[in-house]
Every structure is written in structure tokens, then in C-alpha cells.
CSV table of N, CA, C and O in Angstrom, one decimal:
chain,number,residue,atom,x,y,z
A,49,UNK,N,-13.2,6.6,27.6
A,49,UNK,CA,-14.6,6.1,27.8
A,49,UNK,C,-14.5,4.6,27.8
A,49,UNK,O,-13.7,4.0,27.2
A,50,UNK,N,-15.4,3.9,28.5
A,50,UNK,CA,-15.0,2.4,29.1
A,50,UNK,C,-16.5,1.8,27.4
A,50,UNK,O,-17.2,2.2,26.5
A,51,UNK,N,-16.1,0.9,27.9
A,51,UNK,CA,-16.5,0.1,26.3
A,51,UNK,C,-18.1,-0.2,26.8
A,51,UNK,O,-18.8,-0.2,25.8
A,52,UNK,N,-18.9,-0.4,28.0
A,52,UNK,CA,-20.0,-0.2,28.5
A,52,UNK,C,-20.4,0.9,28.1
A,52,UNK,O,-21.3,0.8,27.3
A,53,UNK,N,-20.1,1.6,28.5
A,53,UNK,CA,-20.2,3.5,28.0
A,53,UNK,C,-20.6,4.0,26.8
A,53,UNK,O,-21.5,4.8,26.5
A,54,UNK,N,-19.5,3.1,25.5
A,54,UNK,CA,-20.0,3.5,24.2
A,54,UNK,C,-20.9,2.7,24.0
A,54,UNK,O,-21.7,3.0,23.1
A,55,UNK,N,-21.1,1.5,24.6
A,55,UNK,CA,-22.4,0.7,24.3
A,55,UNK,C,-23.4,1.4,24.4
A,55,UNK,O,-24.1,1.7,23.4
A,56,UNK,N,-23.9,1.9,25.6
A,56,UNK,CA,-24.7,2.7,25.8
A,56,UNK,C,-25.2,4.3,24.5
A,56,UNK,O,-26.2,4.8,23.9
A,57,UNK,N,-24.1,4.5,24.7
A,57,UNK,CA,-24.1,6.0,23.7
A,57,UNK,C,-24.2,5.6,22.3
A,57,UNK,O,-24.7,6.6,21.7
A,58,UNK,N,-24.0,4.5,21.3
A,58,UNK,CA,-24.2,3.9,20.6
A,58,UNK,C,-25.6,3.4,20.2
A,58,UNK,O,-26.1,3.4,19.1
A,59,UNK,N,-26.4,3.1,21.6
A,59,UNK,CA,-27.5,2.3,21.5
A,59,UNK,C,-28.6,3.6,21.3
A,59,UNK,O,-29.7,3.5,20.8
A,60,UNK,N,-28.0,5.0,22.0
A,60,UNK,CA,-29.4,5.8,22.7
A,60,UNK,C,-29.0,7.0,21.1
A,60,UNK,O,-29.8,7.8,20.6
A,61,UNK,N,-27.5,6.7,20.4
A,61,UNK,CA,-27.6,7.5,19.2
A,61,UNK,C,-28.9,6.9,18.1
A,61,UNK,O,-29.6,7.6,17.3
A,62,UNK,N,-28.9,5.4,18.3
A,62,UNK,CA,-29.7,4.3,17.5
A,62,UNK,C,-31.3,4.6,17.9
A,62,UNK,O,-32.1,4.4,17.1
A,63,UNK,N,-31.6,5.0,18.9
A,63,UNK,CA,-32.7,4.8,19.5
A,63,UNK,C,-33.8,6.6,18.9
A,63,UNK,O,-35.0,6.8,18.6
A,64,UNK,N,-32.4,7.7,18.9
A,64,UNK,CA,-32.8,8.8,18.4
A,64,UNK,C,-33.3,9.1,17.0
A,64,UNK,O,-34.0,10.0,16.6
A,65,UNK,N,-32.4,7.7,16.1
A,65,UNK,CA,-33.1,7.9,14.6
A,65,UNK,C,-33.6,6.8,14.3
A,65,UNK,O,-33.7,6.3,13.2
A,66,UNK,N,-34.2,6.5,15.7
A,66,UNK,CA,-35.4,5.3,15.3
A,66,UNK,C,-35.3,4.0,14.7
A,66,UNK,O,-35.9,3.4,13.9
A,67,UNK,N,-34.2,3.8,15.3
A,67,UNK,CA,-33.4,2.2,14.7
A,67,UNK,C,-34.5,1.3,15.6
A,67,UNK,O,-34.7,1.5,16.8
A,68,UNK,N,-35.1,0.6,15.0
A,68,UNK,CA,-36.1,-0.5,15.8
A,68,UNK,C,-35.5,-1.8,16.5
A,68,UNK,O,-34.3,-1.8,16.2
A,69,UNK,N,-35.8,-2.5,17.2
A,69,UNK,CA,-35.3,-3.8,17.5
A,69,UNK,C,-33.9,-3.6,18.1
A,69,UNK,O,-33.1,-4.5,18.0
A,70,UNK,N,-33.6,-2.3,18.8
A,70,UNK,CA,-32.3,-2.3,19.4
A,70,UNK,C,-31.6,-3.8,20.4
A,70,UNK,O,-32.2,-4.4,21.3
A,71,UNK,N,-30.4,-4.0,20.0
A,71,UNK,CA,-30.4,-5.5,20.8
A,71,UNK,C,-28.9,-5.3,21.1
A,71,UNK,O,-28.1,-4.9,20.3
A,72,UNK,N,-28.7,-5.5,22.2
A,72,UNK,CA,-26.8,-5.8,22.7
A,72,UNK,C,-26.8,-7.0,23.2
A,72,UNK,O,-27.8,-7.6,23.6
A,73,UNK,N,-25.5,-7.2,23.2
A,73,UNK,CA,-25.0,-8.9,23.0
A,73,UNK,C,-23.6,-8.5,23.9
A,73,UNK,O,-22.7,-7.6,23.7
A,74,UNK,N,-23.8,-9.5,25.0
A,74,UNK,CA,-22.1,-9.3,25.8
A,74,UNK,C,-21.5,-10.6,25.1
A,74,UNK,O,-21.8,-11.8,25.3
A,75,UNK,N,-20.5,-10.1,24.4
A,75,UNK,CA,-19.9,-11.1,23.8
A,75,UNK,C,-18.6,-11.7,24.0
A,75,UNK,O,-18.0,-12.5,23.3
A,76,UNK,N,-18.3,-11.1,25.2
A,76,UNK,CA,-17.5,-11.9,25.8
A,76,UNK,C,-17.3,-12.9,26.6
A,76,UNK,O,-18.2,-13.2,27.4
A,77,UNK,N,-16.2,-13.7,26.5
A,77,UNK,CA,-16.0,-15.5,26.8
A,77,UNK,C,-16.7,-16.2,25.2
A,77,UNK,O,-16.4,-17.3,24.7
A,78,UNK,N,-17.5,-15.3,24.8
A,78,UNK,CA,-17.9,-16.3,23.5
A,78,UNK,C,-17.3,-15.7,22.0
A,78,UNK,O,-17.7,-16.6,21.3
A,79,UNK,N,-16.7,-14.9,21.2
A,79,UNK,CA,-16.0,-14.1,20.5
A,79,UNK,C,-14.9,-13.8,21.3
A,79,UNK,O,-14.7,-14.0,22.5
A,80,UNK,N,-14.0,-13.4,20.3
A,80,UNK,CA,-12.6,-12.7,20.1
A,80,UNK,C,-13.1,-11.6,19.5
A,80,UNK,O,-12.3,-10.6,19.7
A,81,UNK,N,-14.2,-11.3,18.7
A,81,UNK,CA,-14.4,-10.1,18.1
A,81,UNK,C,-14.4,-8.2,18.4
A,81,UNK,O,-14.0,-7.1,18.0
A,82,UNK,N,-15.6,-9.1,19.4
A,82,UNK,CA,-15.3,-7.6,20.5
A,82,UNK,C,-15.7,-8.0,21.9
A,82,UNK,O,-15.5,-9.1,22.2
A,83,UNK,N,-16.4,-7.1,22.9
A,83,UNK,CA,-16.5,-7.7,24.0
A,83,UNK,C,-18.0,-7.2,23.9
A,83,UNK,O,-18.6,-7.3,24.9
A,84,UNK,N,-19.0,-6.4,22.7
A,84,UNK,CA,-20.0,-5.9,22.4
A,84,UNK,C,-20.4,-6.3,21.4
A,84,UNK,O,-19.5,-6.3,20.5
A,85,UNK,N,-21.8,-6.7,21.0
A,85,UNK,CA,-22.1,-6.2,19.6
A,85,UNK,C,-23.6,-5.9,20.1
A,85,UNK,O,-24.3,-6.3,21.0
A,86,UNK,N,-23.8,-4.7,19.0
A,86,UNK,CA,-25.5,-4.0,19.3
A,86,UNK,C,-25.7,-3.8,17.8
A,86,UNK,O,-25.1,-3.3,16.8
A,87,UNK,N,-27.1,-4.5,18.1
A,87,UNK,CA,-28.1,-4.8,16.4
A,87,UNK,C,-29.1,-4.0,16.6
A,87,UNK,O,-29.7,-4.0,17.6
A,88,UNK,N,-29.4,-3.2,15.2
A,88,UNK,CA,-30.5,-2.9,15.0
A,88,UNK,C,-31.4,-2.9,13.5
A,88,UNK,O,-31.1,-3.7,12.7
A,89,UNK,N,-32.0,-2.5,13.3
A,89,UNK,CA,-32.4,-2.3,12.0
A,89,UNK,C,-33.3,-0.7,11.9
A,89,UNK,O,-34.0,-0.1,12.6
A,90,UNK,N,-32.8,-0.6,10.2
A,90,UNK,CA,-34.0,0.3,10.1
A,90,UNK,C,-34.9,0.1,8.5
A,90,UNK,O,-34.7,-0.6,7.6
A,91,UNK,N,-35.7,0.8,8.5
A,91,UNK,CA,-36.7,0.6,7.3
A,91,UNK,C,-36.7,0.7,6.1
A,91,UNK,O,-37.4,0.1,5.2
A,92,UNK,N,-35.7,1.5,6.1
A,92,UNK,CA,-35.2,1.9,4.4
A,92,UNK,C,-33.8,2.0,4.4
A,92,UNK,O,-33.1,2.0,5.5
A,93,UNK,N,-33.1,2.0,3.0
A,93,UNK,CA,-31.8,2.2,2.9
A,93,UNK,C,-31.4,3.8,3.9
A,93,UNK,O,-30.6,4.0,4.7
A,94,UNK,N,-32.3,4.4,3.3
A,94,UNK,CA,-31.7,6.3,3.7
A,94,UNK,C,-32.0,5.9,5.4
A,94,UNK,O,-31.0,6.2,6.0
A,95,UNK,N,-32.8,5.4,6.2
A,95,UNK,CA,-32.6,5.2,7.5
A,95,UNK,C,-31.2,4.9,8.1
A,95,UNK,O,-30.5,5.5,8.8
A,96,UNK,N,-31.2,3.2,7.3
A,96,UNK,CA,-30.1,2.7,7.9
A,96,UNK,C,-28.4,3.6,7.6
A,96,UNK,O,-27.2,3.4,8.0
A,97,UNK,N,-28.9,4.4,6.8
A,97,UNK,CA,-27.4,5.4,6.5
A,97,UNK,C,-27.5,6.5,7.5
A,97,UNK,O,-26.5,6.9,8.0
A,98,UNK,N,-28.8,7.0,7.8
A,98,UNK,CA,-28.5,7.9,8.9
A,98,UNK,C,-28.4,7.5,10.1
A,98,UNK,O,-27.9,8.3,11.0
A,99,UNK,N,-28.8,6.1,10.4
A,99,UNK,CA,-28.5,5.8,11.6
A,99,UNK,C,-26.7,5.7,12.0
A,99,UNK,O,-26.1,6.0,13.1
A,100,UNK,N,-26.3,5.3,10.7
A,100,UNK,CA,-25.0,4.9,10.6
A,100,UNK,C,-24.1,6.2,10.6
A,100,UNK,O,-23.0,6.2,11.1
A,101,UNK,N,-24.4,7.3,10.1
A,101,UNK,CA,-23.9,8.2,10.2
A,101,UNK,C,-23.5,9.2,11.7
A,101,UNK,O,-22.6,9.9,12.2
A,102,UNK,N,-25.0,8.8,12.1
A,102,UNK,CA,-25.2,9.4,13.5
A,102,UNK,C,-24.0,8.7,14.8
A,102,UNK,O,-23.5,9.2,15.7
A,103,UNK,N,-24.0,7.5,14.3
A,103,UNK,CA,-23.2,6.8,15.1
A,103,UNK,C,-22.2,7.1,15.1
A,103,UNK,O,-21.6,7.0,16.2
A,104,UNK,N,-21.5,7.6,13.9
A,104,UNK,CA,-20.3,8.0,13.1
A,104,UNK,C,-19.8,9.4,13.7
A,104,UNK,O,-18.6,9.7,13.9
A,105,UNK,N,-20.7,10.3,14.0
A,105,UNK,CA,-20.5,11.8,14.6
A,105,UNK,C,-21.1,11.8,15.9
A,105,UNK,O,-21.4,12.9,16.4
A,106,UNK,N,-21.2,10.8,16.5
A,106,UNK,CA,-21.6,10.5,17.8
A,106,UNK,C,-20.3,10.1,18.7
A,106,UNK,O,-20.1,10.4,19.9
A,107,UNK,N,-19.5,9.4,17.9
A,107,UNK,CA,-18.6,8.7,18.6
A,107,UNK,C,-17.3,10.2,18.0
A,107,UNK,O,-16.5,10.5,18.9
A,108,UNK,N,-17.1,10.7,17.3
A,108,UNK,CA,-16.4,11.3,16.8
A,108,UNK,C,-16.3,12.4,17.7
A,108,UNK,O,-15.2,12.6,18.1
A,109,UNK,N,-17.7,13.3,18.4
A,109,UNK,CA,-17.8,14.2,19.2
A,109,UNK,C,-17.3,13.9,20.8
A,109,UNK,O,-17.1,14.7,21.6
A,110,UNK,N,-17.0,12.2,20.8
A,110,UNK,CA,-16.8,11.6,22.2
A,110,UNK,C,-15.8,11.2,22.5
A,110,UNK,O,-15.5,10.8,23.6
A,111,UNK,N,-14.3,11.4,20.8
A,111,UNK,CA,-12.8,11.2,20.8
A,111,UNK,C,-13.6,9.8,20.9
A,111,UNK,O,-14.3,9.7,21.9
A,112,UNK,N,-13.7,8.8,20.1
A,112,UNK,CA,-14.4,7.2,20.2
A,112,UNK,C,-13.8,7.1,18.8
A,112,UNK,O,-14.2,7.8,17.9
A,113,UNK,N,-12.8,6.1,18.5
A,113,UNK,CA,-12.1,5.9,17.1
A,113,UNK,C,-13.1,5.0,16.8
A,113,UNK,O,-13.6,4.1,17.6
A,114,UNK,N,-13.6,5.3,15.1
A,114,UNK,CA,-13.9,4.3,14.6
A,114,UNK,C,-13.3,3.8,13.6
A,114,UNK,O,-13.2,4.4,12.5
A,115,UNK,N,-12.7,2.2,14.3
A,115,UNK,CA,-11.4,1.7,13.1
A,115,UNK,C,-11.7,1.3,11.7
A,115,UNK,O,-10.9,1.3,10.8
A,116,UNK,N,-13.2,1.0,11.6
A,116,UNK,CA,-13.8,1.1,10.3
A,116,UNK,C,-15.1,1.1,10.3
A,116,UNK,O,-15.7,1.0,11.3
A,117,UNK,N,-15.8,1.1,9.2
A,117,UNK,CA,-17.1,1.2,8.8
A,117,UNK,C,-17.0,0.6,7.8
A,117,UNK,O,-15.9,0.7,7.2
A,118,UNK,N,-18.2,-0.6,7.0
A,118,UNK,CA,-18.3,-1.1,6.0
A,118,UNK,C,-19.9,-1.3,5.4
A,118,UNK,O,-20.8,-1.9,6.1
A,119,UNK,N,-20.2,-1.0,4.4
A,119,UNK,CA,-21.0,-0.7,3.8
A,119,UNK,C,-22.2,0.1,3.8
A,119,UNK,O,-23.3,-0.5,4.0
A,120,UNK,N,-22.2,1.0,3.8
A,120,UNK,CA,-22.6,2.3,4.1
A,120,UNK,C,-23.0,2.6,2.7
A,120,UNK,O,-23.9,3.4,2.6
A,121,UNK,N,-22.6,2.1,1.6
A,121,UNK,CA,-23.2,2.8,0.3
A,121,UNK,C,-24.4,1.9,-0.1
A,121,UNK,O,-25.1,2.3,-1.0
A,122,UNK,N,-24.6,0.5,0.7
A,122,UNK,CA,-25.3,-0.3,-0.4
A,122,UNK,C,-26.3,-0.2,1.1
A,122,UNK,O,-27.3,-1.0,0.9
A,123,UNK,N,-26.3,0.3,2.1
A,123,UNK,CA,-27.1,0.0,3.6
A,123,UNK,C,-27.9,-0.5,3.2
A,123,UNK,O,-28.9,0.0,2.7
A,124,UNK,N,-27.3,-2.3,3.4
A,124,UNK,CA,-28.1,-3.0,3.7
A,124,UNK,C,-27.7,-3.8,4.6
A,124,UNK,O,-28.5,-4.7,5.0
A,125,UNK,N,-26.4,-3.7,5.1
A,125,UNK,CA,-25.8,-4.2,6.8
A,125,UNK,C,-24.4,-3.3,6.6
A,125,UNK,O,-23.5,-3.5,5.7
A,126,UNK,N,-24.4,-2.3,7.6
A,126,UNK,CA,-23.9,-1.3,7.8
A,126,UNK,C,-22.9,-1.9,9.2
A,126,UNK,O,-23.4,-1.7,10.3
A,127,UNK,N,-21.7,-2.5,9.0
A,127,UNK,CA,-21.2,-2.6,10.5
A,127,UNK,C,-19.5,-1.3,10.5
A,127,UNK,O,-18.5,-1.0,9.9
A,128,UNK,N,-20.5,-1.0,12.1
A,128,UNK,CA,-19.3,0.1,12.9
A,128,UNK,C,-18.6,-0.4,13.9
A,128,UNK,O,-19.1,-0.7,15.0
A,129,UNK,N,-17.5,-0.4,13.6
A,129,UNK,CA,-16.4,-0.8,14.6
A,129,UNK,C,-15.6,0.3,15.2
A,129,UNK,O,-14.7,0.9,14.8
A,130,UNK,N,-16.3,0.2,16.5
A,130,UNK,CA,-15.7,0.8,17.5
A,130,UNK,C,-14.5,-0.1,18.4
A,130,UNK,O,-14.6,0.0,19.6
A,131,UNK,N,-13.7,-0.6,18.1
A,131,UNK,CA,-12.7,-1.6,18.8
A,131,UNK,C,-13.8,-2.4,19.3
A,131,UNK,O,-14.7,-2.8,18.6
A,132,UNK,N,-13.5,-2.6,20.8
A,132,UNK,CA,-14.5,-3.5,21.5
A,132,UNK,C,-15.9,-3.4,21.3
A,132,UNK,O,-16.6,-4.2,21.8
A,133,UNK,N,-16.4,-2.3,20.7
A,133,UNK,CA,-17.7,-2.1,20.9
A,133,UNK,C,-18.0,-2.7,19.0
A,133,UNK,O,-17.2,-2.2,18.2
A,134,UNK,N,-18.7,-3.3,18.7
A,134,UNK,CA,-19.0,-3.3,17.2
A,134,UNK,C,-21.2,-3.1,16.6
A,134,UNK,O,-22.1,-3.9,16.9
A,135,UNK,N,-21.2,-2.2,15.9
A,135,UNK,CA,-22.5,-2.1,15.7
A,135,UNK,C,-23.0,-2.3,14.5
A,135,UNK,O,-22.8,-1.6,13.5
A,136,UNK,N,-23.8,-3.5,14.6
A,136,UNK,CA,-24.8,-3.8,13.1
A,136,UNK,C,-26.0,-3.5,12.2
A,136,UNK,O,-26.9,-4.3,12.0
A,137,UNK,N,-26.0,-2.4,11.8
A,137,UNK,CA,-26.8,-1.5,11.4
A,137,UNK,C,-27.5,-2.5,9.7
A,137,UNK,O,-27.0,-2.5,8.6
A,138,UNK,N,-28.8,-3.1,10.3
A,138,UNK,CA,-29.3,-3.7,8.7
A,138,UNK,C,-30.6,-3.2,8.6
A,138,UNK,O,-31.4,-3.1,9.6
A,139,UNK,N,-30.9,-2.9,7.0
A,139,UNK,CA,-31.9,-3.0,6.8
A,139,UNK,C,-33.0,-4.2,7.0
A,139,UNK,O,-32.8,-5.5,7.0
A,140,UNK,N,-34.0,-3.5,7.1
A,140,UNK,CA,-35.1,-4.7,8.0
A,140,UNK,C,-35.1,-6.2,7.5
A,140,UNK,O,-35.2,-7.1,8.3
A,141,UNK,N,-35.0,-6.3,6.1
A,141,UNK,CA,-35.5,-7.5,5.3
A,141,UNK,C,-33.9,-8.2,5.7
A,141,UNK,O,-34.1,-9.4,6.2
A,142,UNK,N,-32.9,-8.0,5.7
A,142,UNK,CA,-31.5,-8.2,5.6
A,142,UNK,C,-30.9,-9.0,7.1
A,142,UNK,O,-30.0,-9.9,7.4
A,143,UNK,N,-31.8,-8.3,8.0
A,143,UNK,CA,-32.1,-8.8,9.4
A,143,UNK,C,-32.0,-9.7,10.2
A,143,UNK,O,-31.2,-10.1,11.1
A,144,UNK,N,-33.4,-10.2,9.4
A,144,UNK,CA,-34.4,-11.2,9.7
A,144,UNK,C,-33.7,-12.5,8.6
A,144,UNK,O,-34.0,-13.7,8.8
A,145,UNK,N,-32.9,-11.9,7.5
A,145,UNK,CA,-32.1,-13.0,7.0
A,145,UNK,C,-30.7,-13.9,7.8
A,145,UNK,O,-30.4,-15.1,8.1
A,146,UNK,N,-30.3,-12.6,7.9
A,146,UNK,CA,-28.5,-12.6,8.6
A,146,UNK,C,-29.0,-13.5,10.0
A,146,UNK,O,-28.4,-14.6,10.3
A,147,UNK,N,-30.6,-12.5,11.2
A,147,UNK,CA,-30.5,-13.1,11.7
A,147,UNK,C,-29.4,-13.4,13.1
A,147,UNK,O,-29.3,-14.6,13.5
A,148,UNK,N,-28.7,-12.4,13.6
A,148,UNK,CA,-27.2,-12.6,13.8
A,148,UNK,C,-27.5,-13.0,15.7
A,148,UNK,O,-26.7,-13.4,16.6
A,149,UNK,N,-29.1,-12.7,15.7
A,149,UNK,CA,-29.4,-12.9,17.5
A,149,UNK,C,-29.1,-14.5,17.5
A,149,UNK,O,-28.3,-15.0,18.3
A,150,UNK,N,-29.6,-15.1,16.5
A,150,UNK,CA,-29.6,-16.9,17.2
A,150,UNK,C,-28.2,-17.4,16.9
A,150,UNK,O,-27.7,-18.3,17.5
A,151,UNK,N,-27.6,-16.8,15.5
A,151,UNK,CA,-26.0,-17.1,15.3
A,151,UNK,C,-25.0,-16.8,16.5
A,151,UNK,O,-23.9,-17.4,16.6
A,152,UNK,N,-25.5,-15.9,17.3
A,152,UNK,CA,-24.5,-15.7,18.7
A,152,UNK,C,-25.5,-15.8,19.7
A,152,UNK,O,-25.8,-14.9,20.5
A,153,UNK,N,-25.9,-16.8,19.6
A,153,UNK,CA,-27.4,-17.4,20.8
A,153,UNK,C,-26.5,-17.6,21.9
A,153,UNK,O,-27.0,-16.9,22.9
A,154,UNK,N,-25.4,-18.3,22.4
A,154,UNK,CA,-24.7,-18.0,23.5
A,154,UNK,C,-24.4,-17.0,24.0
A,154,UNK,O,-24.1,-17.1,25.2
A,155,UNK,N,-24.4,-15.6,23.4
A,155,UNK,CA,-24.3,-14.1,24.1
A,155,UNK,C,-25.3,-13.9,25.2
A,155,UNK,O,-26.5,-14.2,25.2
A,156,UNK,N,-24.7,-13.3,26.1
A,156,UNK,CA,-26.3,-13.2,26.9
A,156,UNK,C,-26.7,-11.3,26.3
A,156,UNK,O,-26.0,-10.4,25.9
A,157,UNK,N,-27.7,-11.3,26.5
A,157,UNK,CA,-28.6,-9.6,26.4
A,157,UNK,C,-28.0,-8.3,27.1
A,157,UNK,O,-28.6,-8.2,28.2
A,158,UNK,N,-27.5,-7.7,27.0
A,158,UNK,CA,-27.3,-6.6,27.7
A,158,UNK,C,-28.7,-5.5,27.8
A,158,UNK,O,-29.4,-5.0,26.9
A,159,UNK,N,-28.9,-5.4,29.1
A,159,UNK,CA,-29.9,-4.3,29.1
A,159,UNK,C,-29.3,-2.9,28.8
A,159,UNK,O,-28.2,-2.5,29.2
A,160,UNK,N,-30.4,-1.9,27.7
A,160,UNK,CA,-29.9,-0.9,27.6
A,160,UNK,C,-30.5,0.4,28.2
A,160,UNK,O,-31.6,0.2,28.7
A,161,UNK,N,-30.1,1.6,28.2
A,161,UNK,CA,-30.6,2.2,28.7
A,161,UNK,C,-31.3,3.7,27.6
A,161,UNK,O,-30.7,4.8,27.4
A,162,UNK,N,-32.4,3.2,27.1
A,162,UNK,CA,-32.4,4.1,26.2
A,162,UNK,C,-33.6,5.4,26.7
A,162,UNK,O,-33.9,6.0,25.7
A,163,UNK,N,-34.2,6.0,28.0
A,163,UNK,CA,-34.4,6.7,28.5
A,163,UNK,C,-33.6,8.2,28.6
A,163,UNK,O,-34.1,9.0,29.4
């Protein structure tokens, strides 16, 4: 599966448990990190864990390694790493702290397709 692809399937897993403010970032030419990153948030801790989980048996059902996950017990920024693809799952208040759209303000937007 091409790293576009899990972007996408990542974003429309996010989109089914109502992750708000879905956002992708082409991050390449500007990161080494990945060639993706997709932000969202959700409202409560128990959201942002099922969001995270979904993503977790989303990508698992699609042979999609994920080389790690971190913090998932305290969801309050939940990042999944899919190799090139990386997703930031924070609770709302944690967000609007971190903030991570204007820290990678050189990314441009990926449009998603969550239809």
C-alpha cells in the first residue's frame, strides 16, 4: 500500500470515530520524519483512545506495520507511526497547546478524502 493510501485510510478511520479538525501535512522536503503527518483531535481521553485504537486495527486489517505507538494510556497526544505515514491523535485542550499546524507551517495541506 503506497503511503498516500494509508494517509487516506488513516484519515477516513479518524473521520468514523469522529476525530474533529482532521488535518494532513505533506511533509516532505521539510522533515526527515515522515513524508505524512495527519492531526486530529478528540474530546475526551476515552475518544482519543478509540480513535487510536481504530487506527491500530485499521492498519493491522491492511498488513500496515505500526512501528510504534506512544501514549495511549495517558491520551492526551497519542502518536501512530506508520513508517512514512505518522498520526497525532490529541486531546482537544493538548491541541490547541502543542499546536503542531503552525510548528510545521512550511508543510503544505493535503486534501483528504473523507466521503
Amino acid at each position: 500500500m503506497k503511503n498516500d493510501q494509508i494517509l487516506q485510510l488513516i484519515a477516513r478511520t479518524c473521520d468514523d470515530k469522529r476525530a474533529e479538525n482532521i488535518i494532513a501535512l505533506d511533509m516532505e522536503g521539510v522533515s526527515l520524519i515522515a513524508d505524512y503527518f495527519l492531526i486530529c483531535h478528540g474530546n475526551t481521553e476515552r475518544q482519543v483512545q478509540a480513535i487510536a485504537r481504530a487506527i491500530q486495527e485499521t492498519l493491522s486489517e491492511n498488513d500496515v506495520e505500526i512501528k510504534r505507538m506512544e501514549g495511549f494510556e495517558q491520551a492526551h497526544w497519542v502518536l501512530v507511526d506508520a513508517g512514512d505515514v505518522v498520526c497525532h491523535v490529541f486531546h482537544k485542550d493538548d491541541r490547541i497547546y502543542y499546536n503542531l499546524e503552525r510548528l510545521w507551517g512550511d508543510a503544505s495541506e493535503v486534501e483528504l478524502n473523507l466521503e
